[in-house]
Amino acid sequence: MAVQLREVRGATEESVAFGRAARELELKPREFELAVQLGDVRTVASGPGRRRRVTRAEIERHRSADGFPEGLRSRLWVVGTAEGAELMGVSPARFGRLARGGCFAPVRFYVNRYRAVVWHYLAADLVDFADRNPELLTGRTPSLLRTALEEREDRRGRSWRARRLDQLLAQTEDPWERAAVAASALTPEDLAAGVPDQDERAYVTVLRPPLVPARPDAMATHEVIESVILAEDPDEIEWHRHRLTAALAQARAVRPAPARDVPPGPMVSPAAPMTGTEALAGTEALAEMNTVSAAEAVTKRTEPVRPRGLWARLRRRT
């Protein structure tokens, strides 16, 4: 049965499975999946295995909103490079430079038949970026951004990983699950270095959430996806390890990791779980790794000037 009652903080709340929620919200499966990832559609953990569901109240919140369902769909409008460039009124080449420089983060990707990673972006993100940074849409690329592009590798994978981990952190308050999220972008070798205790490492490994919904069977495609999922740059690896260390400290304070031959006990959430940023606030590592990039510095130079037509195109979908 798709509908069940769930106890939430002392109140009984009706919830439905994802398939039914998608139908009632008039979303396609990929749209619904993205809505959940982005937090547009809030979910709750319920029943055996803590499978996530959608409350009736959440469905009614969307259905009663002005412009439903097109308003919700417009926030989930995803575009590739060609359509994104057209939306922003720039050439695909300039769009690619801005994307590689980390000016906006991809929201998802897939691997095509040529084993190339194809990135997708939220149209709303692109409109917002163009609205705030019209000086980057025409003329010569500013020197700071040009230098950043010359000195740094493609930042799209890193931007996607950061966005995806934040999405997963927002879905749980359990301290060990949050530590597992922080570990999700680390290779087994980097994880072993960050979690030397074997029981803790085994527990974190079991709890690690998948960053993509499913892995293909083809080994070649699997390797390409792994290259996107796992951090490779030393500074990014160090950043994830610092987040993991902070998350582990909080998890240990709540309960120890179970021994590998002992089933895990019930999960207990802390009163105020830390985000990765809060956990590292005040540390030298956080200050260094949160330094505004050259691309971001350029985007903050001028007052916002809304490009003509961009918001109109987005709003025509509502």
Coordinates of N, CA and C in Angstrom, one line a residue, residues 191-307:
L191 N 40.1 7.3 2.4 CA 39.2 7.0 3.5 C 40.0 6.3 4.6
A192 N 40.8 5.4 4.3 CA 41.6 4.7 5.3 C 42.5 5.6 6.0
A193 N 43.1 6.6 5.3 CA 44.0 7.6 5.9 C 43.2 8.5 6.9
G194 N 41.9 8.8 6.5 CA 41.1 9.7 7.3 C 40.4 9.0 8.5
V195 N 40.2 7.6 8.3 CA 39.5 6.9 9.4 C 40.4 5.6 9.7
P196 N 41.4 5.8 10.5 CA 42.3 4.6 10.7 C 41.6 3.5 11.5
D197 N 40.7 3.8 12.4 CA 40.0 2.7 13.1 C 39.2 1.8 12.2
Q198 N 39.4 0.5 12.2 CA 38.8 -0.4 11.3 C 37.3 -0.5 11.5
D199 N 36.8 -0.5 12.8 CA 35.4 -0.6 13.0 C 34.7 0.7 12.5
E200 N 35.3 1.8 12.8 CA 34.7 3.1 12.3 C 34.6 3.1 10.8
R201 N 35.8 2.7 10.2 CA 35.8 2.7 8.7 C 34.8 1.8 8.1
A202 N 34.6 0.6 8.7 CA 33.7 -0.3 8.1 C 32.3 0.2 8.3
Y203 N 32.0 0.9 9.4 CA 30.6 1.4 9.6 C 30.4 2.6 8.6
V204 N 31.3 3.4 8.5 CA 31.2 4.6 7.5 C 31.0 4.0 6.1
T205 N 31.8 3.0 5.8 CA 31.7 2.4 4.4 C 30.3 1.9 4.1
V206 N 29.7 1.2 5.1 CA 28.3 0.6 5.0 C 27.3 1.7 4.8
L207 N 27.5 2.9 5.5 CA 26.5 3.9 5.5 C 26.7 4.9 4.3
R208 N 27.8 4.8 3.6 CA 28.1 5.8 2.5 C 27.0 5.8 1.5
P209 N 26.3 6.9 1.2 CA 25.2 7.0 0.2 C 25.8 7.0 -1.2
P210 N 25.1 6.5 -2.2 CA 25.6 6.7 -3.6 C 25.4 8.1 -4.0
L211 N 26.4 8.6 -4.7 CA 26.3 10.0 -5.2 C 25.5 10.0 -6.5
V212 N 25.4 8.9 -7.2 CA 24.5 8.8 -8.4 C 23.5 7.7 -8.2
P213 N 22.3 7.8 -8.8 CA 21.3 6.8 -8.5 C 21.7 5.3 -8.7
A214 N 22.4 5.1 -9.8 CA 22.7 3.7 -10.2 C 24.1 3.7 -10.9
R215 N 24.8 2.6 -10.8 CA 26.0 2.4 -11.5 C 25.8 1.5 -12.7
P216 N 26.3 1.8 -13.9 CA 26.2 0.9 -15.0 C 27.1 -0.3 -14.9
D217 N 26.7 -1.3 -15.6 CA 27.5 -2.5 -15.6 C 28.8 -2.4 -16.4
A218 N 28.8 -1.6 -17.5 CA 30.0 -1.5 -18.3 C 31.1 -0.9 -17.6
M219 N 32.2 -1.6 -17.5 CA 33.4 -1.2 -16.7 C 33.9 0.2 -17.2
A220 N 33.9 0.4 -18.6 CA 34.5 1.6 -19.1 C 33.7 2.8 -18.6
T221 N 32.3 2.7 -18.7 CA 31.5 3.8 -18.2 C 31.6 3.9 -16.7
H222 N 31.7 2.8 -16.0 CA 31.9 2.9 -14.5 C 33.2 3.7 -14.1
E223 N 34.2 3.5 -14.9 CA 35.5 4.2 -14.6 C 35.3 5.7 -14.8
V224 N 34.5 6.1 -15.8 CA 34.3 7.5 -16.1 C 33.5 8.1 -15.0
I225 N 32.5 7.4 -14.5 CA 31.7 7.9 -13.4 C 32.5 8.0 -12.1
E226 N 33.3 7.0 -11.9 CA 34.2 7.1 -10.7 C 35.1 8.3 -10.7
S227 N 35.5 8.7 -11.9 CA 36.4 9.9 -12.0 C 35.6 11.2 -11.7
V228 N 34.3 11.1 -11.8 CA 33.5 12.3 -11.5 C 33.2 12.3 -10.0
I229 N 32.9 11.1 -9.5 CA 32.4 11.0 -8.1 C 33.5 11.2 -7.1
L230 N 34.8 10.8 -7.4 CA 35.8 10.8 -6.4 C 36.8 12.0 -6.6
A231 N 37.1 12.6 -5.5 CA 38.0 13.8 -5.6 C 39.4 13.3 -5.9
E232 N 40.1 14.1 -6.7 CA 41.5 13.8 -7.1 C 42.4 14.9 -6.7
D233 N 42.0 16.2 -6.7 CA 42.9 17.3 -6.4 C 43.3 17.2 -4.9
P234 N 44.6 17.3 -4.6 CA 45.0 17.2 -3.2 C 44.3 18.2 -2.3
D235 N 44.0 19.4 -2.7 CA 43.3 20.4 -1.8 C 41.9 20.0 -1.6
E236 N 41.2 19.4 -2.6 CA 39.8 19.0 -2.4 C 39.8 17.8 -1.5
I237 N 40.7 16.8 -1.7 CA 40.8 15.7 -0.8 C 41.0 16.1 0.6
E238 N 41.9 17.1 0.9 CA 42.1 17.6 2.2 C 40.9 18.2 2.8
W239 N 40.2 18.9 2.0 CA 38.9 19.5 2.4 C 37.9 18.5 2.9
H240 N 37.7 17.4 2.1 CA 36.8 16.4 2.5 C 37.3 15.6 3.7
R241 N 38.6 15.5 3.9 CA 39.1 14.8 5.1 C 38.9 15.7 6.3
H242 N 39.0 17.0 6.2 CA 38.7 17.8 7.3 C 37.3 17.8 7.7
R243 N 36.4 17.8 6.7 CA 34.9 17.6 7.0 C 34.7 16.3 7.7
L244 N 35.3 15.2 7.2 CA 35.1 13.9 7.8 C 35.6 13.8 9.2
T245 N 36.8 14.4 9.5 CA 37.3 14.4 10.8 C 36.4 15.1 11.8
A246 N 35.8 16.3 11.4 CA 34.9 17.0 12.2 C 33.6 16.2 12.4
A247 N 33.1 15.6 11.4 CA 31.9 14.8 11.5 C 32.1 13.6 12.4
L248 N 33.2 12.9 12.3 CA 33.5 11.8 13.1 C 33.6 12.2 14.6
A249 N 34.2 13.4 14.9 CA 34.2 13.8 16.3 C 32.9 13.9 16.9
Q250 N 31.9 14.5 16.1 CA 30.6 14.6 16.6 C 29.9 13.3 16.7
A251 N 30.1 12.4 15.8 CA 29.5 11.1 15.8 C 30.0 10.3 17.0
R252 N 31.3 10.3 17.3 CA 31.8 9.6 18.5 C 31.2 10.1 19.8
A253 N 30.9 11.4 19.8 CA 30.3 12.0 21.0 C 28.9 11.5 21.3
V254 N 28.2 11.1 20.2 CA 26.8 10.6 20.3 C 26.8 9.1 20.6
R255 N 27.6 8.3 19.9 CA 27.6 6.9 20.1 C 28.8 6.3 19.4
P256 N 29.4 5.2 19.9 CA 30.6 4.6 19.2 C 30.1 3.8 18.0
A257 N 31.0 3.6 17.1 CA 30.7 2.8 15.9 C 30.6 1.3 16.4
P258 N 29.7 0.6 15.9 CA 29.5 -0.9 16.3 C 30.7 -1.7 15.8
A259 N 31.1 -2.7 16.6 CA 32.1 -3.6 16.1 C 31.7 -4.3 14.8
R260 N 32.6 -4.7 14.0 CA 32.2 -5.2 12.7 C 31.4 -6.4 12.7
D261 N 31.5 -7.2 13.8 CA 30.7 -8.4 14.0 C 29.4 -8.2 14.8
V262 N 29.1 -6.9 15.1 CA 27.9 -6.6 15.9 C 27.0 -5.7 15.0
P263 N 25.7 -6.1 14.9 CA 24.8 -5.3 14.1 C 24.7 -3.9 14.7
P264 N 24.5 -2.9 13.8 CA 24.4 -1.5 14.3 C 23.1 -1.3 15.1
G265 N 23.3 -0.5 16.2 CA 22.1 -0.2 17.0 C 21.3 0.9 16.4
P266 N 20.2 1.3 17.2 CA 19.4 2.4 16.6 C 20.1 3.7 16.5
M267 N 19.7 4.4 15.5 CA 20.4 5.7 15.2 C 19.8 6.8 16.1
V268 N 20.7 7.6 16.6 CA 20.3 8.7 17.5 C 20.8 10.0 16.9
S269 N 19.9 10.9 16.7 CA 20.3 12.2 16.1 C 20.7 13.2 17.2
P270 N 21.8 14.0 17.0 CA 22.1 15.0 17.9 C 21.1 16.2 17.9
A271 N 21.1 17.0 18.9 CA 20.1 18.0 19.0 C 20.3 19.1 17.9
A272 N 21.6 19.3 17.6 CA 21.9 20.4 16.6 C 23.0 19.9 15.8
P273 N 22.8 19.1 14.7 CA 23.9 18.6 13.9 C 24.6 19.7 13.2
M274 N 25.9 19.5 13.0 CA 26.7 20.5 12.4 C 26.7 20.3 10.9
T275 N 26.8 21.4 10.1 CA 27.1 21.3 8.7 C 28.6 21.2 8.6
G276 N 29.0 20.9 7.4 CA 30.5 20.8 7.2 C 31.1 22.1 7.5
T277 N 30.5 23.2 7.1 CA 31.0 24.6 7.3 C 31.1 24.9 8.7
E278 N 30.0 24.6 9.5 CA 30.0 24.9 10.9 C 31.1 24.1 11.7
A279 N 31.2 22.8 11.2 CA 32.2 22.0 11.9 C 33.6 22.5 11.8
L280 N 33.9 23.2 10.7 CA 35.3 23.6 10.5 C 35.5 25.1 10.7
A281 N 34.4 25.8 11.1 CA 34.5 27.2 11.3 C 35.6 27.6 12.2
G282 N 36.4 28.6 11.8 CA 37.5 29.0 12.7 C 38.8 28.3 12.5
T283 N 38.8 27.3 11.6 CA 40.1 26.6 11.4 C 40.8 27.2 10.3
E284 N 42.1 27.0 10.3 CA 42.9 27.6 9.2 C 42.6 26.9 7.9
A285 N 42.3 25.6 7.9 CA 41.9 24.9 6.7 C 40.7 25.4 6.0
L286 N 39.7 25.7 6.8 CA 38.4 26.2 6.3 C 38.7 27.6 5.7
A287 N 39.4 28.4 6.4 CA 39.7 29.8 5.9 C 40.4 29.7 4.5
E288 N 41.3 28.8 4.4 CA 42.1 28.7 3.2 C 41.2 28.1 2.1
M289 N 40.4 27.1 2.4 CA 39.7 26.4 1.3 C 38.4 27.2 0.9
N290 N 38.0 28.0 1.8 CA 36.8 28.8 1.5 C 37.2 30.2 0.9
T291 N 38.5 30.4 0.6 CA 38.9 31.7 0.0 C 38.1 31.8 -1.3
V292 N 37.6 33.0 -1.6 CA 36.8 33.2 -2.8 C 37.7 33.0 -4.0
S293 N 37.2 32.2 -4.9 CA 38.0 31.9 -6.1 C 38.1 33.2 -7.0
A294 N 39.1 33.1 -7.9 CA 39.2 34.3 -8.8 C 37.9 34.5 -9.6
A295 N 37.3 33.4 -10.0 CA 36.1 33.6 -10.8 C 35.0 34.2 -10.0
E296 N 34.9 33.8 -8.7 CA 33.8 34.4 -7.8 C 34.1 35.8 -7.5
A297 N 35.4 36.2 -7.4 CA 35.7 37.6 -7.1 C 35.3 38.5 -8.3
V298 N 35.5 38.0 -9.5 CA 35.1 38.8 -10.6 C 33.6 39.0 -10.7
T299 N 32.8 38.0 -10.3 CA 31.4 38.1 -10.4 C 30.8 39.1 -9.4
K300 N 31.5 39.5 -8.4 CA 31.0 40.4 -7.4 C 31.3 41.9 -7.6
R301 N 31.9 42.2 -8.8 CA 32.4 43.6 -9.0 C 31.3 44.6 -9.2
T302 N 30.3 44.3 -9.9 CA 29.3 45.3 -10.3 C 28.0 45.1 -9.7
E303 N 27.2 46.1 -9.7 CA 25.8 46.0 -9.2 C 25.0 45.2 -10.2
P304 N 24.0 44.4 -9.7 CA 23.2 43.5 -10.6 C 22.5 44.4 -11.7
V305 N 22.6 43.9 -12.9 CA 21.8 44.5 -14.0 C 21.2 43.3 -14.8
R306 N 19.8 43.3 -14.8 CA 19.1 42.2 -15.3 C 19.2 42.1 -16.9
P307 N 19.8 41.1 -17.5 CA 19.8 41.0 -18.9 C 18.4 40.8 -19.5

